[in-house]
Structures are given as structure tokens and as C-alpha cells.
Coordinates of C-alpha atoms and ligand atoms in Angstrom, one line a residue:
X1 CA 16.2 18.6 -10.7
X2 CA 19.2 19.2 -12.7
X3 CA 20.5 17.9 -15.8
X4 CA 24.5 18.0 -16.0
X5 CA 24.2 21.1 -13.5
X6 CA 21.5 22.6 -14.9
X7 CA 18.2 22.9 -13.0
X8 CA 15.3 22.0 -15.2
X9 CA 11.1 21.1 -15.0
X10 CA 9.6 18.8 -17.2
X11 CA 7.3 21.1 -19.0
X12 CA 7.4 25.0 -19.6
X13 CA 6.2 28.1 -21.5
X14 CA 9.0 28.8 -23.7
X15 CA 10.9 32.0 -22.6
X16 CA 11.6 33.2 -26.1
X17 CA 7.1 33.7 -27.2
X18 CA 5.7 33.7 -24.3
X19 CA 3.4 31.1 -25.3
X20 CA 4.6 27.5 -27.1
X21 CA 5.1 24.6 -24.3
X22 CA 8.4 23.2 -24.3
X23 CA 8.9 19.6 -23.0
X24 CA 12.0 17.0 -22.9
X25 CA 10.9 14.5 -25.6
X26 CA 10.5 11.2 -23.5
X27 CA 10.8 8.7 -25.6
X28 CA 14.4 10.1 -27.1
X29 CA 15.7 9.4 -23.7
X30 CA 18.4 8.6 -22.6
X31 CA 20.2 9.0 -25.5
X32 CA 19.0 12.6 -26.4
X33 CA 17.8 15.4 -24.4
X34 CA 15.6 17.0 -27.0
X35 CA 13.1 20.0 -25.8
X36 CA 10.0 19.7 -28.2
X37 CA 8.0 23.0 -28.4
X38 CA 4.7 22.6 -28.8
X39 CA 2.0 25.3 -30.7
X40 CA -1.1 23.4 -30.8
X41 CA -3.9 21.2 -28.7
X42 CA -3.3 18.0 -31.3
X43 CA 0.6 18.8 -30.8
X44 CA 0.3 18.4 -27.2
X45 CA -3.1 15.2 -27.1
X46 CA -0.2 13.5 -29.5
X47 CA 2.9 13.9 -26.8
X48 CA 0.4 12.8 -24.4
X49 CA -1.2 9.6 -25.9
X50 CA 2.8 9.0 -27.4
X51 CA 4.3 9.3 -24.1
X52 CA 6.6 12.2 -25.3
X53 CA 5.3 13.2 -21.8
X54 CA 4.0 10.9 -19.0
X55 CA 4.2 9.9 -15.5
X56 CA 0.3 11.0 -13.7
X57 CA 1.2 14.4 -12.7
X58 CA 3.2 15.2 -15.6
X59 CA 0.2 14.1 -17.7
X60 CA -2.4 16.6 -16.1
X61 CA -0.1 19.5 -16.2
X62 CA 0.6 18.9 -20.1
X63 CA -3.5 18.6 -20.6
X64 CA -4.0 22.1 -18.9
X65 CA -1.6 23.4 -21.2
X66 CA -3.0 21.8 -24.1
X67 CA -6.2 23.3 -23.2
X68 CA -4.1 27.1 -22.8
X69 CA -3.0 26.2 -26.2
X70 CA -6.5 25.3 -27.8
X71 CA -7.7 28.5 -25.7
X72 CA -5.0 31.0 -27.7
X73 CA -6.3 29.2 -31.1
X74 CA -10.3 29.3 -30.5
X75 CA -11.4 30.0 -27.0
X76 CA -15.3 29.7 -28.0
X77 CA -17.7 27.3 -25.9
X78 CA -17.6 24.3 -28.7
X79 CA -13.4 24.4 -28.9
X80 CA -13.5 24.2 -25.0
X81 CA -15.4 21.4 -24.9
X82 CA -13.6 19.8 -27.8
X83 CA -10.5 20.4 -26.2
X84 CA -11.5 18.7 -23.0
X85 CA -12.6 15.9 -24.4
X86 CA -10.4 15.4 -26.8
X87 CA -7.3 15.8 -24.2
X88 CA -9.2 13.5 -21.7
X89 CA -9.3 10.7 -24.0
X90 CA -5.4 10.3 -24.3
X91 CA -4.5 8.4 -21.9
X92 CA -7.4 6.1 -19.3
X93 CA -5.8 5.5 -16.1
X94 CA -4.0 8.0 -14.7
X95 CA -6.6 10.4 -12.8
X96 CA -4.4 13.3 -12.6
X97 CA -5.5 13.5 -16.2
X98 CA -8.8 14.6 -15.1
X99 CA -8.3 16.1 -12.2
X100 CA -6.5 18.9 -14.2
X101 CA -9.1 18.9 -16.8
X102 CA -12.0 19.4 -14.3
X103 CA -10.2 21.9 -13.0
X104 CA -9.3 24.2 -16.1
X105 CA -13.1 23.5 -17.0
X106 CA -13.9 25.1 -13.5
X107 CA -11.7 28.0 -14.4
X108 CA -12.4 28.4 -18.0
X109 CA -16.3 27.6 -18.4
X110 CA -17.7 30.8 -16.6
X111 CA -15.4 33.1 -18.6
X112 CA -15.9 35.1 -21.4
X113 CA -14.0 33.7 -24.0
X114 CA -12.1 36.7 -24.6
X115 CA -10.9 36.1 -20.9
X116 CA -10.1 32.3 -21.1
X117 CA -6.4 32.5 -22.4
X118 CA -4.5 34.6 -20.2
X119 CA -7.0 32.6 -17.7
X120 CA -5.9 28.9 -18.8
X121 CA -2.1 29.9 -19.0
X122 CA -2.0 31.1 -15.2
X123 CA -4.4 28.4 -14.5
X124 CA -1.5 25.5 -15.8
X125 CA 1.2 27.3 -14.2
X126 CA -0.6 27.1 -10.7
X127 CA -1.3 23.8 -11.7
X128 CA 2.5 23.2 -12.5
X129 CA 4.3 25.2 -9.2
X130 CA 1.4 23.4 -7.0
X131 CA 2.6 20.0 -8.4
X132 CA 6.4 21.3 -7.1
X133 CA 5.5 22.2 -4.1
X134 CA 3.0 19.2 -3.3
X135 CA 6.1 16.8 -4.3
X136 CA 8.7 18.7 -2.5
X137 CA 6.5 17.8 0.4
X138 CA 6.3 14.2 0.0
X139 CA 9.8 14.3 0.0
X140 CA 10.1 16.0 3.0
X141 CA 7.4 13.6 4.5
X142 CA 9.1 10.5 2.8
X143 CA 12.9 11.3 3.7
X144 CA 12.6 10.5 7.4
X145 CA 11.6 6.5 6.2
X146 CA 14.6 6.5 4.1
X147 CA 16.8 8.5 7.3
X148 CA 15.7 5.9 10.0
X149 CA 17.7 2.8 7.5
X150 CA 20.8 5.8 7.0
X151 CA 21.9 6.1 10.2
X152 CA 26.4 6.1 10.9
X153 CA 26.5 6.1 7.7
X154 CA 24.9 3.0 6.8
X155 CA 24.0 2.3 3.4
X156 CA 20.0 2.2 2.8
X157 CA 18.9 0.1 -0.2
X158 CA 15.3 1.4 -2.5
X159 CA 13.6 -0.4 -4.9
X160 CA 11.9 1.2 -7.3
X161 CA 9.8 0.1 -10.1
X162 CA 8.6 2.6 -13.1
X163 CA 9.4 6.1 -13.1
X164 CA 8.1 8.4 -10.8
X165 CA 10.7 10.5 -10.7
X166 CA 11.4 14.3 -11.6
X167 CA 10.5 13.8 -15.4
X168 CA 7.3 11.9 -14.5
X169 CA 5.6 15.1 -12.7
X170 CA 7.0 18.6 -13.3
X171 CA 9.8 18.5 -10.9
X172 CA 11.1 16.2 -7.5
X173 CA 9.2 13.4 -8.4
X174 CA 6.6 11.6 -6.4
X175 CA 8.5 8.0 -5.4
X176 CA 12.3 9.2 -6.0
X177 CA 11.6 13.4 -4.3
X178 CA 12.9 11.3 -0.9
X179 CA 15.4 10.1 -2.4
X180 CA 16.6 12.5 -3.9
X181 CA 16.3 14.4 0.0
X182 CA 17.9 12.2 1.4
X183 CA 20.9 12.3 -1.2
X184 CA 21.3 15.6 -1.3
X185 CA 21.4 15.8 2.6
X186 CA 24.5 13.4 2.4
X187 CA 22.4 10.5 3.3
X188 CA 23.8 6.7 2.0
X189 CA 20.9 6.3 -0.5
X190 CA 21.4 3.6 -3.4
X191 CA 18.6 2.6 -5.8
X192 CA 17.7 -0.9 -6.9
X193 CA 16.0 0.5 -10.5
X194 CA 13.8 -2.3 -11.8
X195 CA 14.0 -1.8 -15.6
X196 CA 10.2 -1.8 -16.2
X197 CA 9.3 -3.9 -19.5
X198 CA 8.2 -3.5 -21.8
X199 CA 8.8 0.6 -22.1
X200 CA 11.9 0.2 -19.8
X201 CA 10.5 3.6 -18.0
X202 CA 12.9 2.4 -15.2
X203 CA 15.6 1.7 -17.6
X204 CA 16.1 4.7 -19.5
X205 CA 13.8 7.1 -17.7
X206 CA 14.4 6.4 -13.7
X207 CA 18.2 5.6 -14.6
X208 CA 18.7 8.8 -16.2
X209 CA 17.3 11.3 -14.1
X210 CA 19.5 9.8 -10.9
X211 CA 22.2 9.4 -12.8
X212 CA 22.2 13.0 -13.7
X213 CA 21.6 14.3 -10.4
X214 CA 24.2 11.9 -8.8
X215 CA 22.2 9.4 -6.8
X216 CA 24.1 5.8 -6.5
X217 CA 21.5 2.9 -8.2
X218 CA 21.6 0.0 -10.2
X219 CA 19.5 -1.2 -12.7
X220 CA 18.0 -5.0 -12.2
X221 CA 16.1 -7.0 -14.7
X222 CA 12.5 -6.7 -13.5
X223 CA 12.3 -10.4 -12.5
X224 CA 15.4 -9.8 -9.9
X225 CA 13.3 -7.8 -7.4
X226 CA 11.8 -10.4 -5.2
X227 CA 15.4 -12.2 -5.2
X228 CA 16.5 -9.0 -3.9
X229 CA 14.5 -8.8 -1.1
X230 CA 15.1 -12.6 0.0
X231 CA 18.7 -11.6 0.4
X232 CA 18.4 -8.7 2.7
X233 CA 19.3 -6.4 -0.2
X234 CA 16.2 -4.2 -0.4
X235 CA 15.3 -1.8 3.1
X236 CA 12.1 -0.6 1.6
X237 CA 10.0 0.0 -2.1
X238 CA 9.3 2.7 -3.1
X239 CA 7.0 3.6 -5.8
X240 CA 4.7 6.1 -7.4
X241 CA 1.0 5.2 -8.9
X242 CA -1.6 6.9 -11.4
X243 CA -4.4 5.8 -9.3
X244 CA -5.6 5.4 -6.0
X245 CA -9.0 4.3 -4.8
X246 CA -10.7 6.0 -2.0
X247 CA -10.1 2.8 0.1
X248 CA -6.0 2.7 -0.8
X249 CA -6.0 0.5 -3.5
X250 CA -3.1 1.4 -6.1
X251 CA -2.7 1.3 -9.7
X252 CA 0.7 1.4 -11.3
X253 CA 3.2 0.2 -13.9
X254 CA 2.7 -3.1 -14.9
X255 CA 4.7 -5.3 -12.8
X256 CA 4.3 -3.5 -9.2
X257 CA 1.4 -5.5 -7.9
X258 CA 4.3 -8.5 -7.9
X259 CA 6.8 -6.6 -6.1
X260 CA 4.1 -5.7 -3.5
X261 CA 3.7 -9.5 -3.0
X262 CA 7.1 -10.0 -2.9
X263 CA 7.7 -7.2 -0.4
X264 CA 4.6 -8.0 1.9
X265 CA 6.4 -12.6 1.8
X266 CA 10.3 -11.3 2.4
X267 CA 8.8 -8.3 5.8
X268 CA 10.0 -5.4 3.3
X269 CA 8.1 -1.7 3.8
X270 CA 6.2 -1.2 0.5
X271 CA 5.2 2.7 0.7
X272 CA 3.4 4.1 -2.1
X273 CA 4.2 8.0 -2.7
X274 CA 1.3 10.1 -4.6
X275 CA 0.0 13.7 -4.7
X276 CA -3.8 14.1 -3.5
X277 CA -4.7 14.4 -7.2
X278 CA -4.1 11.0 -7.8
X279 CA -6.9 9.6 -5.5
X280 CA -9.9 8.6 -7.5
X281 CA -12.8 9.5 -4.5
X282 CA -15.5 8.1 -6.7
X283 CA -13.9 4.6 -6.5
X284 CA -13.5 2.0 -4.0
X285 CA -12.7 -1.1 -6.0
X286 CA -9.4 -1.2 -7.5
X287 CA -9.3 -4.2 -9.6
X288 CA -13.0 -3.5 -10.4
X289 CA -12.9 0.1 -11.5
X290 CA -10.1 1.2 -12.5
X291 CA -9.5 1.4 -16.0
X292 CA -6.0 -0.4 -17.4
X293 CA -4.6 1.0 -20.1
X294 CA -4.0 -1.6 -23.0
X295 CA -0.8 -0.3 -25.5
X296 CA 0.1 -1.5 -28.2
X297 CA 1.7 -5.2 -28.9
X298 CA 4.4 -3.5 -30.7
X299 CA 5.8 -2.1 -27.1
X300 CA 6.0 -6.2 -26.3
X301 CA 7.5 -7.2 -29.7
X302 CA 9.9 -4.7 -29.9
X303 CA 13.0 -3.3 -27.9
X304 CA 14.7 0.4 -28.6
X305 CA 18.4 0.7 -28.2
X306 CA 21.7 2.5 -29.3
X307 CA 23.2 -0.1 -30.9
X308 CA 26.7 -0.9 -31.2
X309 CA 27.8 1.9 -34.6
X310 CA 25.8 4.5 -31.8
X311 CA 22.3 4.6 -33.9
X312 CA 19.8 4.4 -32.2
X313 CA 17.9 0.8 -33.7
X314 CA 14.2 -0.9 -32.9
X315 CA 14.4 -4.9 -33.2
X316 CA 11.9 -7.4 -33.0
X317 CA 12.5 -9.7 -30.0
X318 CA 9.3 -12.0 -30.5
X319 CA 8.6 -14.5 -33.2
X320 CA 7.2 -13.1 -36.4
X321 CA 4.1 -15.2 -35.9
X322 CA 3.3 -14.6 -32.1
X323 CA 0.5 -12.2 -31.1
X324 CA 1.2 -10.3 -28.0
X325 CA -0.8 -8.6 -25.1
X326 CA 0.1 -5.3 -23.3
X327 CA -1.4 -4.4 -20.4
X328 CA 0.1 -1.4 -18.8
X329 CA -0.4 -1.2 -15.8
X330 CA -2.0 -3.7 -12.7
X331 CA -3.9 -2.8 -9.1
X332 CA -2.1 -3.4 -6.0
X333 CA -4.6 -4.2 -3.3
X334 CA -4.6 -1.7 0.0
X335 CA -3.7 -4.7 1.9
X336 CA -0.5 -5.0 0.4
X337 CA 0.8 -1.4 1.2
X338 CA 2.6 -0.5 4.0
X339 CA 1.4 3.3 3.7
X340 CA 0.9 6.3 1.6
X341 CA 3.5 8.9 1.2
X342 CA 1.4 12.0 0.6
X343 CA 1.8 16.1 0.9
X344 CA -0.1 16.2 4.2
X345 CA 2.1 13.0 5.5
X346 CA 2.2 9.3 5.6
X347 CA -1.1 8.0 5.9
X348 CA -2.2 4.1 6.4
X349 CA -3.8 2.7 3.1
X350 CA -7.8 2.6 4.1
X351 CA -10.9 4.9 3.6
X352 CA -10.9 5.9 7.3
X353 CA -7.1 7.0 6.8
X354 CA -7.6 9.1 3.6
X355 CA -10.7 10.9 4.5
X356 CA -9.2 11.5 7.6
X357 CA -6.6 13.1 5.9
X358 CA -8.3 14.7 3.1
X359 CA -11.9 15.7 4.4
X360 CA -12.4 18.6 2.0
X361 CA -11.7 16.1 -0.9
X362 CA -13.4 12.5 0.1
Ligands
LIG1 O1 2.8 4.8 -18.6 P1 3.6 5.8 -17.8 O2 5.0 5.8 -18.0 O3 2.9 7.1 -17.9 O4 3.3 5.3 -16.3 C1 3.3 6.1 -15.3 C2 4.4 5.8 -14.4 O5 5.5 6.2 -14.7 C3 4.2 5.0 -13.2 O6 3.2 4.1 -13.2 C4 4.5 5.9 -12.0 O7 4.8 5.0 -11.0 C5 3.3 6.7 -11.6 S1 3.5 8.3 -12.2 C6 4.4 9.2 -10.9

């Protein structure tokens, strides 16, 4: 997608070496679009773990290149391993994280180390231009929900919660690649942005990108989404996840499991949009097995913001005194989803559904 009218991915091997990763630092958006380079493994485990970079797919793709990078440094059994664990311990709940990992280890492992770099490089930029073309797909799949609501012109309303746009994998997006279709075929898209506390990934992150590439939305206090929908204002939700079971149950950004209620009291479509990599087929049990990552209180207490002299300022919006919890992300069970939005096509939220779908994979 572009920024100001240039085209960019989230993540790249910088022209100029040949071999440092550049990303856009996440957390200096939207304020600053700063491209980080990266040289080592613990350069690229820290961007991960500080959400410099993040989003599911986005997250795998920067652990294959942090093991390319530990590769070019020490590419001996013991720093393989190191790196793969070390890398898989960032960040627990989205799977793509060890998807990618599995495979650079099936890639890597039965090398020679002297063959492993050049190996893990090509392997992470497969790994990136497959994630491109598998979202460019769910777009495609996705944009005919959205074009069905568009029709003479009529204005179709999307809520969205998190980010699962272009900067949350390496390019289109998972939730906001139809969207973005359906703008860029002169459809009447608008976007209901739920600001997503406490990290305000819809806020700053989901606001930005569409911003930059033109697409009408507003931003709504989280708590505004089910009002929304009573008054007619929402046609569909949208959203992307870091975790699916094998029987469709969803994991995602804190806060979406409410919206899915909302959506499933008020008769609103709530589609789920996801890459194959993001189905966990070793789980059925949502609330029981996935993993949710806990962060730190500080994200609660606190709120980042330019203030009003243009710095950029961090204040405390919680008593002193007050302890706070931070659970990132909750499980929306299957029988709140209206469908899957995935590479091969939509796809009903069950087992029978996905392995249908996915044979080689279940
Ligand atoms: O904690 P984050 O920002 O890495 O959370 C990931 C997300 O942005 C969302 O949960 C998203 O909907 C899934 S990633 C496409």
C-alpha cells in the first residue's frame, strides 16, 4: 500500500547491503514514519516482543528474518536452535509466529551450515511475497461482501476493530485488503475504526494506513461499536485474528469477542479475514487453549500522544495507587462468526468447513 504516493511493505532487506531488515517503527506511528534497520537476531526478538512490528503475519515474517539474521552471524546447529527458540518466545498467541519458525527450521535444519544463510534469506522472502499474494486474495475473496452493500452508489459502512491492515502483515492487510479493493475500484467504502485500548492499534495504526491510501473512516471510542450497530450504521465487521482453532474459534485484540456479541444481537455479518497460517490445527478449544498474551499494566496506566507544543508526551491516566490488568487479546467463539474470509474463499466457521477447505493442512 502506499504512503503519501509511495508504495511500500512492512518489512524488507535494505537495498543499500543487501542484508539488514528494514521495518516502519510501529510504535512511532502516526506521528513519525521511521524505517529501523535491523543487523542482529536480539535487534529483531526486541522489535517483535516491543511491537516495533506486529499484527500475526507481520510477526512470522519478521521471525524468519531474525533467524536469516542469526544465520549470517553464526549458522552452527546450537545458534539455530537458539535462534528459534529464542524468536518463538516473543510473543504467545499469534500462531503465524510458529508457523514461520517451523518452517525456516524445515528449510534450515538439513543444511550444511555453510548453506543456511543464502537459504534462510530466500526462505523469508518466500515467506514475505506468499503473505502478499495470500492477502491480495482475501481481498479479492472478501470485496464481493463489501460490493453486494455498494451497489448505485450506496454508501457501505465497516467496522473494524485492531489493526489488521497493510502494516500488520507485509502488505494488503488481512481484514482492511477488501476494503481497500473495494476503494480502489471506486466502490462507497467508509470505515467505522474502533480505536482499540489500550495500544490504540486502531487509533494510530488502522487510522493511518487508510488515511494514507485515501479510504473514508472514522475513528469511534471502542465502547461506541454496539451503539453503532443498533442504529443501522454498521453493514458488516470486519476483523483480522492471530488465532484460529481448527473448529473456527477466533482469537483477537482484546475487545473483539464484544463486538461479535454485539454484531450477532443487532443481525450484523461478523466475518473474520485470516491467512491459512493463522489456524492452529492442533487445537479445537478456543477459550481453553489458546494462550492470551498478558502486557504490561503500564499499556493500561498510560496513554501516548502529541501533545499540544507537538512533543510527543506519555501520561498517567490511572490513580497512582491502582494496580491494573492487561489482557491482550480475548476468543470469539465459532458461533459467533458469520464466516471466514480466507485465500481459497469464504468458508463457514466449523471443523467440517476448514478441513474441507484445507485438507493438506487439517
Ligand atoms: O498485539 P497486536 O497489535 O500484534 O495484535 C494483532 C492485531 O493487530 C490484531 O489482533 C489483528 O486483528 C490480527 S493481525 C492481522
Amino acid at each position: 500500500m502506499k504512503i503519501d504516493g509511495t508504495p511500500y511493505r512492512s518489512i524488507w532487506v535494505d537495498e543499500a547491503d543487501g542484508w539488514s531488515v528494514r521495518i516502519i517503527d510501529q510504535t512511532k506511528l502516526p506521528w513519525a514514519v521511521d524505517l529501523v534497520r535491523l543487523t542482529t537476531m536480539d535487534e529483531m526478538a526486541h522489535a517483535i516482543r516491543a511491537m516495533l512490528v506486529r499484527g500475526a503475519p507481520l510477526i512470522g515474517a519478521s521471525a524468519a528474518y531474525g533467524v536469516a539474521l542469526a544465520m549470517r552471524a553464526d549458522a552452527s546447529d546450537s545458534n539455530l536452535a537458539q535462534a528459534l527458540a529464542l524468536l518463538g518466545a516473543t510473543r504467545p498467541t499469534a500462531i503465524n509466529l510458529r508457523w514461520a519458525l517451523a518452517r525456516m527450521k524445515r528449510a534450515l535444519q538439513p543444511l550444511s551450515p555453510a548453506a543456511r544463510t543464502t537459504a534462510a534469506y530466500a526462505q523469508a522472502a518466500a515467506i514475505c511475497d506468499e503473505d502478499v499474494a495470500t492477502n491480495e486474495a482475501i481481498g479479492r475473496h472478501g470485496l464481493p461482501l463489501l460490493a453486494a452493500r455498494a451497489q448505485n452508489g450506496r454508501r457501505v459502512n465497516v467496522l473494524t476493530h485492531c489493526n489488521a491492515g497493510w502494516i500488520a502483515t507485509v502488505d494488503w492487510g488481512t481484514a482492511l485488503a477488501p476494503i481497500y479493493m473495494a476503494h480502489d475500484a471506486g466502490l462507497n467504502v467508509h470505515v467505522w475504526v474502533e480505536e482499540t485500548r489500550p495500544r490504540n492499534q486502531g487509533a494510530s495504526l488502522t487510522a493511518w494506513e487508510l488515511g494514507k491510501h485515501g479510504v473514508p473512516h472514522t475513528v469511534i471510542a471502542d465502547n461506541a461499536g454496539g451503539h453503532m450497530m443498533q442504529r443501522g450504521d454498521v453493514d458488516l465487521v470486519i476483523v483480522g485474528t492471530d488465532r484460529v482453532t481448527r473448529s473456527g474459534d477466533v482469537a483477537n485484540k482484546i475487545g473483539t469477542y464484544l463486538k461479535a456479541l454485539a454484531a450477532r444481537d443487532n443481525g450484523v455479518p461478523f466475518w473474520v479475514a485470516l491467512p491459512s497460517s493463522t489456524i492452529d490445527w492442533t487445537i479445537s478449544d478456543g477459550l481453553a487453549d489458546i494462550p492470551i498474551e498478558e502486557r504490561s499494566a503500564a499499556e493500561v496506566t498510560t496513554m501516548t500522544g502529541r501533545a499540544l507544543d507537538g512533543s510527543i508526551a506519555t501520561v498517567r491516566i490511572v490513580p497512582t495507587a491502582s494496580p491494573a490488568a492487561n489482557p491482550a487479546f480475548d476468543v470469539t467463539p465459532a458461533r459467533l462468526v458469520t464466516g471466514l474470509i480466507t485465500e481459497r474463499g469464504l468458508c463457514d466457521a466449523n471443523e467440517t468447513a476448514l478441513t474441507e477447505m484445507f485438507k493438506e493442512l487439517a
